[in-house]
Short mmCIF file of C-alpha atoms in Angstrom, two decimals:
data_model
loop_
_atom_site.label_atom_id
_atom_site.label_comp_id
_atom_site.label_asym_id
_atom_site.label_seq_id
_atom_site.Cartn_x
_atom_site.Cartn_y
_atom_site.Cartn_z
CA MET A 19 -0.22 0.15 -0.07
CA LYS A 20 1.10 3.79 -0.47
CA PRO A 21 1.74 5.73 2.70
CA SER A 22 -1.98 7.63 3.19
CA ARG A 23 -2.02 11.50 3.22
CA PHE A 24 -2.56 10.98 6.48
CA LEU A 25 -0.03 9.49 7.93
CA ALA A 26 2.22 11.03 5.96
CA PHE A 27 1.26 14.87 7.32
CA VAL A 28 1.27 13.15 10.79
CA SER A 29 4.26 10.14 10.86
CA SER A 30 6.56 11.74 13.19
CA ALA A 31 4.38 13.18 16.37
CA LEU A 32 2.47 9.67 15.93
CA SER A 33 6.23 7.66 15.49
CA ILE A 34 3.57 6.10 13.15
CA SER A 35 5.60 2.97 11.21
CA VAL A 36 4.59 0.57 8.54
CA VAL A 37 5.37 -3.00 8.57
CA PRO A 38 3.12 -5.00 6.44
CA ALA A 39 4.63 -8.43 6.95
CA ALA A 40 3.07 -7.97 10.09
CA PHE A 41 -0.07 -8.87 10.11
CA VAL A 42 -2.65 -11.39 8.28
CA HIS A 43 -4.29 -11.29 5.47
CA PRO A 44 -7.42 -11.98 5.35
CA GLY A 45 -7.63 -11.24 8.71
CA LEU A 46 -10.30 -8.56 10.45
CA LEU A 47 -13.66 -10.95 11.39
CA HIS A 48 -12.29 -13.94 9.08
CA THR A 49 -9.47 -15.16 8.43
CA ALA A 50 -8.90 -17.15 4.36
CA ALA A 51 -9.45 -20.92 6.69
CA ASP A 52 -12.78 -19.29 8.14
CA LEU A 53 -13.97 -18.03 4.70
CA THR A 54 -12.92 -22.31 3.07
CA ARG A 55 -15.00 -23.40 5.74
CA VAL A 56 -17.77 -21.41 5.42
CA ALA A 57 -18.19 -21.70 1.62
CA ARG A 58 -17.31 -26.05 2.66
CA GLN A 59 -19.92 -26.15 4.50
CA VAL A 60 -22.53 -24.20 2.45
CA ASN A 61 -21.89 -26.26 -0.95
CA ALA A 62 -22.07 -29.15 1.25
CA GLY A 63 -25.43 -27.84 2.48
CA VAL A 64 -24.27 -28.36 6.23
CA GLU A 65 -26.60 -26.76 8.27
CA PRO A 66 -26.95 -24.37 10.01
CA TRP A 67 -24.33 -22.59 7.54
CA LEU A 68 -27.14 -23.99 4.70
CA THR A 69 -29.56 -21.46 6.89
CA GLY A 70 -27.47 -18.90 7.63
CA TRP A 71 -26.18 -18.71 4.10
CA ASN A 72 -30.84 -18.61 3.24
CA LYS A 73 -30.83 -15.76 5.52
CA LEU A 74 -27.96 -13.94 3.06
CA VAL A 75 -28.73 -14.42 0.36
CA ASN A 76 -32.55 -13.26 0.81
CA SER A 77 -31.21 -9.89 2.22
CA THR A 78 -31.40 -7.02 -0.46
CA TYR A 79 -28.46 -6.42 0.36
CA ALA A 80 -26.92 -9.08 -0.53
CA GLN A 81 -28.05 -8.89 -4.71
CA SER A 82 -25.76 -8.03 -7.25
CA SER A 83 -28.20 -5.23 -8.37
CA TYR A 84 -27.41 -2.52 -5.47
CA THR A 85 -26.85 0.45 -5.48
CA PRO A 86 -24.56 2.39 -3.09
CA ARG A 87 -25.23 6.05 -2.15
CA PRO A 88 -21.96 7.66 -1.06
CA VAL A 89 -22.06 11.27 0.12
CA GLN A 90 -19.33 13.61 0.23
CA LEU A 91 -20.30 14.82 3.96
CA LEU A 92 -21.71 12.39 6.31
CA CYS A 93 -23.95 13.86 8.89
CA ARG A 94 -24.66 12.03 12.15
CA GLY A 95 -26.58 13.85 14.72
CA THR A 96 -28.81 16.46 15.25
CA PRO A 97 -28.23 19.75 15.91
CA ALA A 98 -25.81 20.66 13.38
CA SER A 99 -24.96 22.16 10.61
CA CYS A 100 -25.68 19.47 7.95
CA THR A 101 -28.32 17.39 8.00
CA GLN A 102 -28.33 13.81 8.79
CA ASN A 103 -28.12 11.28 5.88
CA TYR A 104 -25.43 8.29 7.75
CA PRO A 105 -28.14 5.39 6.97
CA ASN A 106 -26.93 5.53 3.64
CA ILE A 107 -23.12 3.73 4.80
CA TYR A 108 -24.89 2.15 7.39
CA ARG A 109 -26.95 0.44 4.57
CA ASP A 110 -24.07 0.39 1.93
CA ALA A 111 -21.46 -1.14 4.56
CA ALA A 112 -23.73 -3.89 4.71
CA ALA A 113 -24.44 -4.49 1.26
CA ALA A 114 -20.18 -4.11 0.90
CA TYR A 115 -20.03 -7.11 3.46
CA ALA A 116 -22.92 -9.34 2.37
CA LEU A 117 -22.28 -8.94 -1.06
CA ALA A 118 -17.95 -9.91 -0.02
CA VAL A 119 -19.20 -12.47 1.53
CA ARG A 120 -21.50 -14.04 -1.41
CA TRP A 121 -18.61 -13.58 -3.89
CA ARG A 122 -16.38 -15.09 -1.92
CA VAL A 123 -18.95 -18.37 -1.18
CA THR A 124 -19.89 -19.13 -4.80
CA GLY A 125 -16.90 -17.24 -6.84
CA ASP A 126 -19.27 -15.39 -9.49
CA PRO A 127 -17.97 -12.08 -9.93
CA ALA A 128 -21.22 -10.03 -9.82
CA TYR A 129 -21.39 -10.25 -6.34
CA GLY A 130 -17.23 -9.75 -5.77
CA THR A 131 -18.03 -6.57 -8.45
CA ALA A 132 -20.89 -5.90 -6.93
CA ALA A 133 -19.25 -5.10 -3.37
CA ALA A 134 -16.61 -3.55 -4.69
CA ASN A 135 -18.72 -1.01 -6.78
CA VAL A 136 -19.85 -0.12 -3.30
CA LEU A 137 -16.47 0.28 -1.26
CA ASN A 138 -15.08 2.30 -4.29
CA ALA A 139 -18.44 4.73 -4.79
CA TRP A 140 -17.26 5.07 -0.89
CA SER A 141 -13.52 5.83 -1.13
CA ALA A 142 -14.16 8.48 -4.14
CA THR A 143 -16.64 10.63 -2.52
CA LEU A 144 -16.43 10.29 1.00
CA THR A 145 -13.94 13.37 2.70
CA GLU A 146 -15.32 14.23 6.06
CA ILE A 147 -17.68 13.39 8.89
CA SER A 148 -19.71 15.44 10.89
CA GLY A 149 -22.69 16.06 12.62
CA ASN A 150 -23.43 16.69 16.41
CA SER A 151 -21.14 14.65 19.01
CA ASP A 152 -22.42 11.88 17.27
CA LYS A 153 -20.14 11.77 14.49
CA TYR A 154 -17.93 9.57 16.62
CA LEU A 155 -20.71 7.30 16.73
CA ALA A 156 -20.20 6.61 12.38
CA SER A 157 -16.18 7.23 12.39
CA GLY A 158 -16.20 4.16 14.79
CA LEU A 159 -19.41 1.89 14.15
CA TYR A 160 -19.56 1.87 9.89
CA GLY A 161 -15.37 1.83 9.40
CA TYR A 162 -15.14 -1.14 10.44
CA GLN A 163 -17.50 -2.68 8.81
CA LEU A 164 -16.26 -1.47 5.91
CA ALA A 165 -12.72 -2.94 6.54
CA ASN A 166 -13.74 -6.06 6.66
CA ALA A 167 -16.12 -5.95 3.21
CA ALA A 168 -13.03 -4.49 1.53
CA GLU A 169 -10.87 -6.96 3.65
CA ILE A 170 -12.59 -10.20 2.62
CA LEU A 171 -12.60 -8.85 -1.12
CA ARG A 172 -8.74 -9.10 -1.03
CA ASP A 173 -8.30 -11.79 -2.95
CA TYR A 174 -11.16 -10.39 -5.81
CA GLU A 175 -8.94 -9.72 -9.07
CA GLY A 176 -11.80 -6.78 -9.35
CA PHE A 177 -11.09 -5.04 -6.68
CA THR A 178 -8.05 -3.88 -7.33
CA VAL A 179 -4.38 -3.22 -6.32
CA ALA A 180 -5.77 0.72 -6.75
CA ASN A 181 -9.50 -0.47 -5.39
CA MET A 182 -8.11 -1.58 -2.18
CA THR A 183 -5.22 1.55 -2.00
CA ALA A 184 -8.37 4.61 -1.80
CA LEU A 185 -9.93 2.09 0.76
CA VAL A 186 -7.77 1.87 2.97
CA ASP A 187 -6.83 5.89 2.58
CA LEU A 188 -10.51 6.82 3.50
CA LEU A 189 -9.57 4.75 6.62
CA VAL A 190 -7.13 5.99 7.38
CA ASP A 191 -7.42 9.85 6.27
CA VAL A 192 -11.28 9.95 7.50
CA PHE A 193 -12.72 7.66 9.25
CA TYR A 194 -8.59 6.64 12.16
CA PRO A 195 -8.24 10.42 12.59
CA MET A 196 -11.38 10.43 13.99
CA ASN A 197 -11.07 7.54 16.15
CA HIS A 198 -7.55 9.19 17.53
CA ARG A 199 -9.17 12.30 18.67
CA PHE A 200 -12.08 11.42 20.04
CA LEU A 201 -10.34 8.19 22.57
CA VAL A 202 -8.02 11.09 23.43
CA GLU A 203 -10.01 13.74 23.70
CA HIS A 204 -13.85 12.40 24.07
CA ASN A 205 -14.98 15.81 22.62
CA ASP A 206 -13.93 17.77 25.37
CA ALA A 207 -15.79 15.88 27.43
CA LYS A 208 -14.79 14.26 31.12
CA VAL A 209 -13.76 11.22 30.61
CA ASP A 210 -16.11 8.94 31.78
CA HIS A 211 -18.58 10.88 30.21
CA TYR A 212 -19.64 8.73 27.57
CA TRP A 213 -21.03 4.94 27.37
CA ALA A 214 -18.71 2.29 26.92
CA ASN A 215 -20.19 1.98 22.84
CA TRP A 216 -18.51 5.07 21.56
CA ASP A 217 -14.76 4.06 22.59
CA LEU A 218 -15.76 0.69 21.57
CA CYS A 219 -16.71 1.39 18.14
CA ASN A 220 -13.68 3.65 17.50
CA LEU A 221 -11.58 0.82 19.05
CA ALA A 222 -12.88 -1.41 16.41
CA THR A 223 -12.26 0.99 13.57
CA MET A 224 -8.71 1.91 14.45
CA MET A 225 -7.46 -1.26 15.18
CA SER A 226 -9.66 -3.26 11.93
CA THR A 227 -7.62 -0.11 9.90
CA GLY A 228 -4.65 -0.71 11.55
CA VAL A 229 -4.38 -3.88 10.26
CA ILE A 230 -5.76 -3.33 6.60
CA SER A 231 -2.99 -0.65 6.41
CA ASP A 232 -0.51 -3.26 7.39
CA ASN A 233 0.17 -0.39 10.55
CA GLN A 234 1.76 -2.12 13.67
CA THR A 235 1.46 1.22 15.55
CA MET A 236 -2.04 1.94 15.11
CA PHE A 237 -3.01 -1.11 15.92
CA ASN A 238 -0.52 -1.42 18.58
CA GLU A 239 -2.40 2.17 19.63
CA ALA A 240 -5.97 0.36 19.76
CA LEU A 241 -4.84 -3.11 21.87
CA ASP A 242 -3.54 -0.30 24.23
CA TYR A 243 -6.35 1.52 25.25
CA PHE A 244 -7.75 -1.90 25.31
CA TYR A 245 -6.25 -2.80 28.03
CA ASN A 246 -5.19 1.05 29.21
CA GLY A 247 -7.52 3.46 28.34
CA ALA A 248 -8.35 6.03 30.38
CA GLY A 249 -12.19 6.14 29.02
CA ASN A 250 -15.21 3.21 29.72
CA GLY A 251 -13.78 1.46 26.50
CA ALA A 252 -11.04 0.02 28.50
CA ILE A 253 -11.54 -3.26 29.43
CA ASP A 254 -11.66 -3.09 33.76
CA LYS A 255 -14.10 -0.57 32.46
CA THR A 256 -16.42 -1.60 30.19
CA ILE A 257 -16.94 -4.70 32.01
CA TRP A 258 -16.18 -3.06 36.17
CA THR A 259 -17.57 -5.29 38.61
CA LEU A 260 -17.05 -9.21 38.83
CA TYR A 261 -19.49 -11.84 40.78
CA ASP A 262 -18.97 -15.22 42.26
CA ASP A 263 -20.81 -16.57 39.92
CA GLY A 264 -18.63 -15.73 36.84
CA THR A 265 -20.57 -12.75 35.07
CA GLY A 266 -19.68 -9.08 35.39
CA GLN A 267 -21.43 -6.69 35.18
CA LEU A 268 -21.34 -4.34 32.30
CA GLN A 269 -20.40 -0.27 32.13
CA GLU A 270 -23.96 0.66 30.55
CA SER A 271 -26.02 -1.85 32.39
CA GLY A 272 -28.03 0.17 34.44
CA ARG A 273 -28.60 2.28 31.23
CA ASP A 274 -30.36 -0.29 29.11
CA GLN A 275 -30.13 -3.39 27.53
CA GLY A 276 -29.93 -2.18 23.87
CA HIS A 277 -26.27 -0.65 24.72
CA SER A 278 -25.17 -3.40 27.08
CA MET A 279 -25.44 -5.92 23.83
CA LEU A 280 -23.83 -3.61 21.39
CA ASP A 281 -20.62 -2.93 24.12
CA VAL A 282 -20.51 -7.22 23.78
CA ALA A 283 -21.03 -6.70 20.24
CA LEU A 284 -18.26 -5.03 19.69
CA LEU A 285 -15.76 -6.42 22.16
CA GLY A 286 -16.59 -9.72 20.37
CA VAL A 287 -15.52 -7.30 16.83
CA ILE A 288 -12.11 -6.51 18.19
CA ALA A 289 -11.15 -10.29 20.15
CA GLN A 290 -12.04 -11.58 16.91
CA THR A 291 -9.86 -9.36 15.21
CA ALA A 292 -7.15 -9.19 17.28
CA TYR A 293 -7.42 -13.53 18.16
CA ASN A 294 -6.75 -13.96 14.21
CA GLN A 295 -3.83 -11.96 14.13
CA GLY A 296 -2.63 -13.44 17.38
CA VAL A 297 -3.53 -11.59 19.89
CA ASN A 298 -5.71 -13.30 22.71
CA LEU A 299 -8.00 -10.36 24.22
CA PHE A 300 -11.15 -12.93 24.83
CA ALA A 301 -8.66 -14.86 27.33
CA TYR A 302 -7.41 -11.56 28.47
CA GLN A 303 -7.87 -11.25 32.44
CA ASN A 304 -9.06 -15.01 32.98
CA SER A 305 -11.84 -14.46 30.11
CA ARG A 306 -13.23 -10.75 30.76
CA ILE A 307 -14.89 -10.42 27.99
CA LEU A 308 -16.97 -13.85 28.87
CA ALA A 309 -17.84 -13.01 32.00
CA GLY A 310 -19.85 -9.56 31.04
CA ALA A 311 -21.09 -11.52 27.98
CA GLU A 312 -22.98 -14.31 30.41
CA TYR A 313 -24.05 -11.38 32.42
CA ALA A 314 -26.12 -9.87 29.38
CA ALA A 315 -27.30 -12.72 28.49
CA LYS A 316 -27.80 -13.94 31.60
CA TYR A 317 -31.01 -11.19 32.57
CA ASN A 318 -31.72 -10.93 29.46
CA LEU A 319 -33.04 -15.02 29.33
CA GLY A 320 -35.71 -12.97 32.57
CA ASN A 321 -32.97 -14.36 35.00
CA ASP A 322 -31.71 -12.24 38.32
CA VAL A 323 -28.57 -10.77 38.53
CA GLN A 324 -26.74 -8.76 41.19
CA PHE A 325 -26.30 -5.22 40.23
CA THR A 326 -23.63 -2.97 42.05
CA THR A 327 -24.74 0.90 42.00
CA TYR A 328 -22.80 2.76 39.14
CA VAL A 329 -21.64 6.45 39.66
CA ASN A 330 -19.92 8.32 36.84
CA SER A 331 -19.64 12.54 36.24
CA ASP A 332 -23.56 12.72 34.82
CA VAL A 333 -25.34 9.27 36.31
CA THR A 334 -25.83 7.41 39.73
CA GLN A 335 -27.75 4.24 39.07
CA THR A 336 -28.76 2.32 41.64
CA VAL A 337 -30.84 -0.86 40.16
CA ILE A 338 -30.29 -2.75 36.62
CA SER A 339 -32.39 -1.03 33.94
CA ASN A 340 -34.83 -3.36 31.50
CA ASN A 341 -35.44 -1.47 29.28
CA SER A 342 -35.28 -3.06 25.87
CA ARG A 343 -34.69 -7.06 27.86
CA GLY A 344 -34.00 -9.52 25.98
CA ASN A 345 -33.50 -7.08 22.92
CA VAL A 346 -31.88 -9.40 20.22
CA ARG A 347 -28.72 -8.81 18.13
CA PRO A 348 -27.05 -11.20 15.41
CA ILE A 349 -23.55 -11.20 17.85
CA TRP A 350 -23.85 -14.41 19.85
CA ASP A 351 -22.63 -17.21 17.63
CA LEU A 352 -18.67 -15.56 17.62
CA LEU A 353 -18.83 -15.58 21.02
CA TYR A 354 -20.83 -18.88 21.97
CA ASN A 355 -18.42 -21.07 19.29
CA HIS A 356 -15.19 -19.39 20.67
CA TYR A 357 -15.59 -19.55 24.39
CA VAL A 358 -17.65 -23.13 24.14
CA LYS A 359 -16.40 -25.03 21.08
CA ILE A 360 -12.50 -23.39 21.17
CA ASP A 361 -11.51 -22.59 24.37
CA GLY A 362 -13.93 -26.03 26.27
CA LEU A 363 -15.02 -23.17 28.48
CA GLU A 364 -18.81 -23.55 30.16
CA ALA A 365 -20.78 -20.33 29.22
CA THR A 366 -24.21 -20.82 29.78
CA TYR A 367 -26.23 -18.05 29.38
CA THR A 368 -23.88 -17.01 26.20
CA THR A 369 -25.06 -20.87 24.97
CA GLN A 370 -29.13 -20.08 26.24
CA TYR A 371 -28.90 -16.68 23.84
CA ALA A 372 -27.06 -17.78 21.12
CA ASP A 373 -30.18 -20.72 21.24
CA LEU A 374 -32.51 -17.70 21.54
CA VAL A 375 -31.19 -16.01 18.56
CA ARG A 376 -31.09 -18.64 16.35
CA ASN A 377 -33.98 -19.57 16.90
CA ASP A 378 -35.94 -16.34 16.53
CA GLY A 379 -34.41 -16.29 12.96
CA GLY A 380 -35.65 -19.94 12.06
CA GLY A 381 -32.05 -21.66 12.51
CA ALA A 382 -30.05 -19.03 11.70
CA ASP A 383 -29.39 -14.94 12.74
CA GLY A 384 -29.40 -12.65 10.34
CA GLY A 385 -27.14 -9.53 8.80
CA GLY A 386 -28.28 -6.05 8.20
CA GLY A 387 -32.17 -5.44 7.02
CA TYR A 388 -32.99 -8.71 9.26
CA TYR A 389 -33.59 -6.12 13.08
CA GLY A 390 -35.31 -3.04 11.78
CA THR A 391 -34.29 -0.17 9.59
CA THR A 392 -32.72 1.47 12.00
CA SER A 393 -29.15 1.78 12.70
CA GLY A 394 -28.97 -0.44 15.72
CA GLY A 395 -29.78 -2.90 12.81
CA PHE A 396 -26.98 -1.95 11.17
CA ASP A 397 -24.54 -1.06 14.45
CA GLN A 398 -23.15 -4.93 13.89
CA LEU A 399 -22.22 -6.95 10.22
CA GLY A 400 -24.48 -10.19 11.76
CA TYR A 401 -24.72 -13.30 9.68
CA ASN A 402 -22.87 -14.96 13.16
CA THR A 403 -24.29 -18.70 12.69
CA LEU A 404 -23.17 -18.89 8.89
CA MET A 405 -19.16 -16.78 9.78
CA PHE A 406 -18.34 -18.20 13.09
CA THR A 407 -20.69 -21.89 13.64
CA ILE A 408 -17.49 -24.19 13.97
#
C-alpha cells in the first residue's frame, strides 16, 4: 500500500511505521481458513450454515443489483450544521459485506463486482464525517464494517490494488483521525462522560484500520487503549465489576439492555480481530469478555443478576435497567463458538442466548436489514451463525 495522506502528515508526531509483513490477510473478522470453511459447508448443504446462507442470499443487501449511495459529507446527529444522511453508509456497509461474502462462497464475479462498486463509491466520494457528537459514532461503527468487506475482497481480481489503496486511504485519512481524537479528547468532555460503546466502536475501527493498512503502531494504539485506556472502553471499565458466579457487570447495564448488548457486540469484534492477528483478548483477565457476555445474557434471558451501584460524572444508577430487556442482536454465535467450541469453557447463558437468537431467526441469525431499518439493526454485521459456527 502507498503511504496515506494523513499518515504522511502526522507520522513523525505519532511515530507511526508501516510493517506490512506483520499482519495476516485476510485477518479481520475472518481468516482465509474461516472463509474456506463457510464455503465448504454451504456448498455441501450442511446445517446450520445452509440456513444462515439462505438468510444472507435472501437479503436486499446481498443482490448484485444493489446501488450504493455515497456522500461527500457524512452527517450523523442533530442539531448540526449538516443534514443527517448516515443511513446511506450503514446500509451500504451491510451490502458491501454481504456481497463480499456471497462472492467468496459462490465465486460469482457479479457479487464481487457489486461489493467492489460499493467500496469504490465511498472511497471516491467521502471526505468528511460531521454532525453533533454523534459523528464519533459514525466514525466508529461504519469504518470497521467497510474494512471487513474490503478484507474479504482482497483476493478478488475486480477489486484492484488501486481500489484497495483508495479504501485504505479513506479509513486512514477520514476515519482513523476521528477514532484517535475521540479516544484522546472525548469531545472535550469528562473522560467518563461517554458510554462504553462510543469508545469501543472507535477502537474497533482503529484496530481494523491498523490491520488493513499494515500499520503496527495503529494496531498497538487500539490494543493499549483496550488494556489501559482512560475512558469507558477500556476492558476493566466496560466490564467493571466481577461477581462470584462468573458474570461481570457492564458499564451500560444500568442504562438499557440494547446498549449493553452493543458493548458485547463490539467487544466480540475487537477480540476476534485481535485473535486473528495472534493476540488473544478473549482469554484476557481470565476471559473477562465472557464474564460480561454471561451477565448480559443471564439478565436478558429473564434471570435476576447482582447489581452494584454505578456512579460517574453524570449518573448514579442504583438498579439494572429493564429497558430493551430481551434485545436480539446477531452477535452471539461469535462468542459461543469461541468460548465453548474453541476454548472448551462453559458459557451457560451465552449458549442459551445464542440458541435464542438462532431460533428467533428460524435456525440462524441474520445481518443488516433483518433487525429493523434504524441504525441499531446495522451496528453489527451479523450473520454470526453462518460465519462463526465451527
